[in-house]
Coordinates of C-alpha atoms in Angstrom, one line a residue:
M1 CA 0.1 -0.2 -0.1
S2 CA 3.1 2.2 0.1
K3 CA 3.0 3.4 -3.8
V4 CA 1.4 6.4 -5.4
S5 CA -1.5 6.5 -6.6
Q6 CA -2.7 9.1 -9.6
Y7 CA -5.8 10.3 -7.8
I8 CA -6.6 12.3 -4.8
S9 CA -9.5 11.7 -2.7
K10 CA -11.4 14.9 -2.0
E11 CA -11.7 16.1 1.2
P12 CA -15.2 16.2 2.7
D13 CA -16.8 20.0 4.3
E14 CA -16.7 20.4 7.9
N15 CA -20.6 19.2 7.6
G16 CA -19.0 15.4 5.7
F17 CA -20.4 17.1 2.5
I18 CA -18.0 16.2 -0.7
N19 CA -19.1 18.4 -3.9
W20 CA -18.3 16.4 -7.1
S21 CA -18.6 17.7 -10.5
D22 CA -21.5 17.0 -13.0
E23 CA -19.0 15.4 -14.7
E24 CA -17.4 12.7 -11.7
N25 CA -21.7 12.1 -11.4
A26 CA -21.6 11.2 -15.1
I27 CA -19.7 8.8 -14.5
W28 CA -21.5 7.1 -11.4
S29 CA -24.4 7.2 -13.2
E30 CA -22.8 5.4 -16.3
L31 CA -20.5 2.8 -14.1
I32 CA -23.7 1.6 -11.6
T33 CA -26.6 1.4 -14.1
R34 CA -24.1 -0.7 -16.4
Q35 CA -23.2 -2.9 -13.3
L36 CA -27.0 -3.0 -12.0
K37 CA -27.5 -5.3 -15.3
C38 CA -24.8 -6.9 -14.7
I39 CA -25.0 -8.3 -11.7
E40 CA -29.0 -9.5 -12.5
G41 CA -29.7 -12.4 -11.5
K42 CA -25.6 -13.1 -10.0
A43 CA -25.7 -11.2 -7.2
C44 CA -26.2 -13.5 -3.7
D45 CA -29.8 -12.0 -1.8
E46 CA -28.2 -10.7 0.6
Y47 CA -26.5 -8.6 -1.5
M48 CA -29.5 -7.1 -3.2
A49 CA -31.8 -7.2 -0.4
G50 CA -28.8 -4.5 1.4
L51 CA -28.9 -2.5 -2.5
K52 CA -33.0 -2.0 -1.6
L53 CA -32.3 -1.2 1.8
L54 CA -28.8 1.8 0.3
N55 CA -31.2 2.6 -2.5
L56 CA -28.2 4.1 -3.8
P57 CA -29.2 7.0 -6.5
T58 CA -27.8 6.5 -10.2
D59 CA -27.8 9.9 -11.2
K60 CA -25.3 10.9 -9.0
I61 CA -22.3 10.1 -6.6
P62 CA -24.3 9.6 -3.3
Q63 CA -23.2 11.2 0.0
L64 CA -21.3 9.1 3.3
E65 CA -23.4 9.9 5.0
D66 CA -26.4 8.5 3.1
V67 CA -24.4 5.2 3.0
S68 CA -23.7 5.2 6.3
K69 CA -26.8 6.3 8.0
V70 CA -28.4 2.6 6.5
L71 CA -25.5 1.0 8.0
R72 CA -25.4 2.3 11.3
E73 CA -29.5 1.4 11.8
S74 CA -29.1 -2.0 10.4
T75 CA -25.2 -3.1 12.0
G76 CA -23.7 -0.2 13.6
W77 CA -21.0 0.3 10.7
Q78 CA -20.4 3.7 8.5
C79 CA -18.0 5.2 6.0
E80 CA -15.1 6.7 6.4
P81 CA -13.6 8.5 3.4
V82 CA -9.6 7.5 3.6
P83 CA -7.1 9.5 1.2
A84 CA -7.0 6.7 -2.4
L85 CA -4.4 4.5 -0.8
I86 CA -3.7 3.7 3.4
S87 CA -1.4 2.0 5.4
F88 CA -3.1 -1.5 6.5
D89 CA -2.5 0.0 9.8
K90 CA -5.5 1.8 9.4
F91 CA -7.5 -0.9 7.5
F92 CA -7.0 -2.5 10.2
E93 CA -7.8 0.1 12.5
L94 CA -11.1 1.5 11.3
L95 CA -12.2 -2.3 10.0
A96 CA -11.8 -3.4 14.0
N97 CA -13.9 0.1 14.5
K98 CA -17.1 -0.8 12.3
K99 CA -15.6 1.6 9.8
F100 CA -15.5 1.1 6.0
P101 CA -12.5 3.2 4.0
V102 CA -13.9 5.4 1.7
A103 CA -11.4 7.0 -0.7
T104 CA -13.6 9.6 -2.1
F105 CA -11.8 10.4 -5.8
I106 CA -14.1 8.4 -8.9
R107 CA -12.7 6.9 -11.6
S108 CA -11.4 8.7 -14.8
R109 CA -12.8 7.8 -18.5
E110 CA -8.9 6.4 -19.1
E111 CA -9.9 3.6 -16.5
F112 CA -13.6 3.2 -16.7
D113 CA -13.3 -0.7 -17.2
Y114 CA -10.5 -1.4 -15.0
L115 CA -8.1 0.4 -12.5
K116 CA -6.2 -1.0 -9.6
E117 CA -7.1 1.9 -6.3
P118 CA -10.2 0.8 -4.9
D119 CA -12.7 4.1 -6.2
I120 CA -15.8 5.5 -4.6
F121 CA -17.9 3.4 -6.7
H122 CA -15.9 0.2 -5.8
E123 CA -16.1 1.0 -2.3
I124 CA -19.6 2.0 -2.1
F125 CA -21.6 -0.3 -5.1
G126 CA -19.0 -3.1 -4.0
H127 CA -18.9 -3.3 0.0
C128 CA -21.6 -1.5 1.3
G129 CA -25.0 -3.7 1.0
M130 CA -22.9 -6.4 2.0
L131 CA -22.6 -4.5 4.9
T132 CA -26.0 -4.2 5.8
N133 CA -25.7 -8.0 6.9
K134 CA -24.9 -8.9 10.6
S135 CA -22.5 -12.4 9.3
F136 CA -20.9 -10.7 7.1
A137 CA -20.5 -7.2 8.8
D138 CA -19.3 -9.8 12.1
F139 CA -16.7 -10.8 9.9
T140 CA -15.2 -7.7 8.5
H141 CA -14.9 -6.4 11.9
K142 CA -13.8 -10.0 13.5
Y143 CA -11.2 -9.7 10.9
G144 CA -10.0 -6.4 11.3
Q145 CA -9.7 -6.6 15.2
I146 CA -7.5 -10.0 14.1
G147 CA -5.6 -8.1 11.4
L148 CA -4.8 -4.7 14.1
Q149 CA -2.6 -7.7 16.4
A150 CA -1.3 -9.3 13.7
N151 CA 2.6 -8.7 12.7
K152 CA 3.3 -7.9 9.5
K153 CA 3.7 -11.4 8.0
D154 CA 1.1 -12.3 9.4
R155 CA -0.6 -9.8 7.4
V156 CA 0.1 -11.1 4.3
Y157 CA -1.5 -14.2 5.0
L158 CA -4.7 -12.6 6.0
A159 CA -4.6 -10.4 3.2
R160 CA -5.1 -13.4 1.5
L161 CA -8.4 -14.2 3.5
Y162 CA -10.2 -10.6 2.5
W163 CA -9.2 -11.1 -0.8
F164 CA -10.7 -14.4 -1.7
T165 CA -13.4 -13.4 0.5
I166 CA -14.8 -10.0 1.0
E167 CA -12.9 -8.8 -2.8
F168 CA -13.6 -11.9 -5.0
G169 CA -15.9 -14.2 -2.6
L170 CA -19.1 -16.4 -4.4
M171 CA -21.2 -18.7 -3.0
M172 CA -22.9 -22.0 -3.7
V173 CA -26.7 -21.3 -3.6
N174 CA -28.6 -25.2 -4.8
D175 CA -25.6 -25.9 -7.4
Q176 CA -26.1 -21.9 -8.5
I177 CA -23.3 -19.2 -8.0
R178 CA -23.9 -16.5 -6.6
I179 CA -21.4 -13.9 -5.8
Y180 CA -21.2 -11.9 -2.4
G181 CA -17.4 -10.5 -3.2
G182 CA -17.3 -6.8 -3.4
G183 CA -13.7 -6.8 -6.7
V184 CA -16.7 -8.7 -8.9
L185 CA -19.7 -7.0 -7.8
S186 CA -18.2 -3.7 -9.3
S187 CA -16.8 -5.4 -12.3
P188 CA -18.6 -5.7 -15.3
G189 CA -15.3 -7.4 -16.6
E190 CA -14.7 -10.1 -13.5
T191 CA -19.5 -10.9 -13.4
Q192 CA -19.1 -12.4 -16.9
Y193 CA -15.4 -14.3 -16.1
V194 CA -17.0 -16.1 -13.1
Y195 CA -19.9 -17.3 -15.0
S196 CA -17.4 -18.0 -18.2
G197 CA -16.0 -21.2 -17.5
E198 CA -12.4 -20.4 -17.3
A199 CA -11.8 -20.4 -13.6
K200 CA -11.4 -22.9 -11.3
I201 CA -14.4 -22.5 -8.7
V202 CA -13.4 -24.5 -5.5
P203 CA -14.7 -25.0 -2.0
L204 CA -13.4 -22.4 0.6
E205 CA -11.4 -23.9 2.8
V206 CA -10.1 -21.3 5.3
V207 CA -5.5 -22.8 5.4
N208 CA -6.6 -23.6 1.5
V209 CA -6.8 -19.9 0.7
L210 CA -4.0 -18.4 3.2
R211 CA -2.3 -20.9 0.8
T212 CA -3.5 -19.4 -2.3
P213 CA -0.9 -16.6 -3.8
Y214 CA -3.5 -13.4 -6.3
R215 CA -2.4 -10.7 -8.1
I216 CA -4.2 -7.6 -8.4
D217 CA -4.2 -7.0 -11.8
I218 CA -5.5 -9.8 -14.0
M219 CA -8.8 -12.4 -13.6
Q220 CA -8.7 -14.1 -10.8
P221 CA -7.4 -18.0 -12.1
I222 CA -9.7 -18.9 -8.9
Y223 CA -12.2 -18.3 -7.0
H224 CA -13.6 -19.9 -2.9
T225 CA -17.7 -20.7 -2.8
I226 CA -19.3 -20.6 0.6
N227 CA -22.2 -22.6 1.4
S228 CA -24.1 -19.2 2.9
I229 CA -23.3 -16.0 4.4
D230 CA -23.7 -17.4 7.7
D231 CA -20.2 -19.2 6.6
L232 CA -18.3 -16.8 7.7
F233 CA -19.5 -15.7 10.3
D234 CA -18.3 -19.5 11.5
I235 CA -15.3 -18.4 9.8
S236 CA -14.7 -15.2 11.9
N237 CA -15.0 -17.5 15.9
M238 CA -12.2 -19.5 14.3
D239 CA -9.0 -19.3 15.7
L240 CA -7.7 -18.1 12.7
M241 CA -4.2 -17.4 14.1
S242 CA -3.6 -20.7 14.4
L243 CA -5.2 -21.2 10.5
V244 CA -2.0 -19.4 9.8
E245 CA 0.6 -20.9 11.7
K246 CA -0.8 -24.3 10.1
A247 CA -0.3 -22.2 6.3
K248 CA 2.8 -20.5 6.8
A249 CA 3.7 -24.7 7.7
L250 CA 2.9 -26.3 4.8
G251 CA 3.9 -23.3 2.5
L252 CA 2.3 -21.9 -0.3
H253 CA 0.7 -23.0 -2.9
K254 CA 1.9 -23.0 -7.2
P255 CA 0.1 -20.0 -8.3
L256 CA -2.3 -20.0 -10.7
F257 CA -0.4 -17.1 -13.0
E258 CA 2.8 -16.3 -14.1
P259 CA 5.0 -13.6 -12.5
K260 CA 4.9 -10.2 -13.3
E261 CA 8.4 -10.4 -15.0
K262 CA 7.7 -13.5 -17.1
L263 CA 4.6 -11.1 -18.4
A264 CA 6.3 -7.6 -18.9
S265 CA 9.5 -9.4 -20.8

């Protein structure tokens, strides 16, 4: 998280209000309209119920307080405006205090389809719907508490659990794939890729996930499925640090992708 972002987050005023330009609102409008169609019949019921509660505008970027009000009433969470990139310390500290970090910038048209940094569309549309669900919210909270206490090496293992659940998690419902991970829900390409038959889709086992390398700049070659959102609540009550130790002892799985350097040569 030490890299430099080309984006600069907007500072809210004393009332928490962010003044977005017409162009920024237009980008949000196009993104949300496209993605609502894309996830139809693919997003899990819990996410769709959360989206209904949030009642996000389709013509402009929502104000964080409007989203926070719904989150506070449903699970006690709220949005926290942050710079484009934050440290792991800050990230875990916010989650441990039921504050979801939201970078207050929106992508440029040049990066309309894909950007590496999470913008306000990814954070609000991708994640906040699920944060209205108690099992998901409790899992995210516990994850933050554990990560806050973990050392730097262990956080690398914990990051994989976040990646394959909160970001790229899938659920099997009546033998049908449903999406709950925000990295998929906010990306048309990733949503379609999940259903393409090209990726490996396996049942989630925590130690297996902790051992699975990933890259942020490609379509995911593997996804891990839970059977219901309550599985996340069960995971949050496991002794995750002992599972990290087990994963360390077993070693990492062979990556299902080429390393960056090889791709560049």
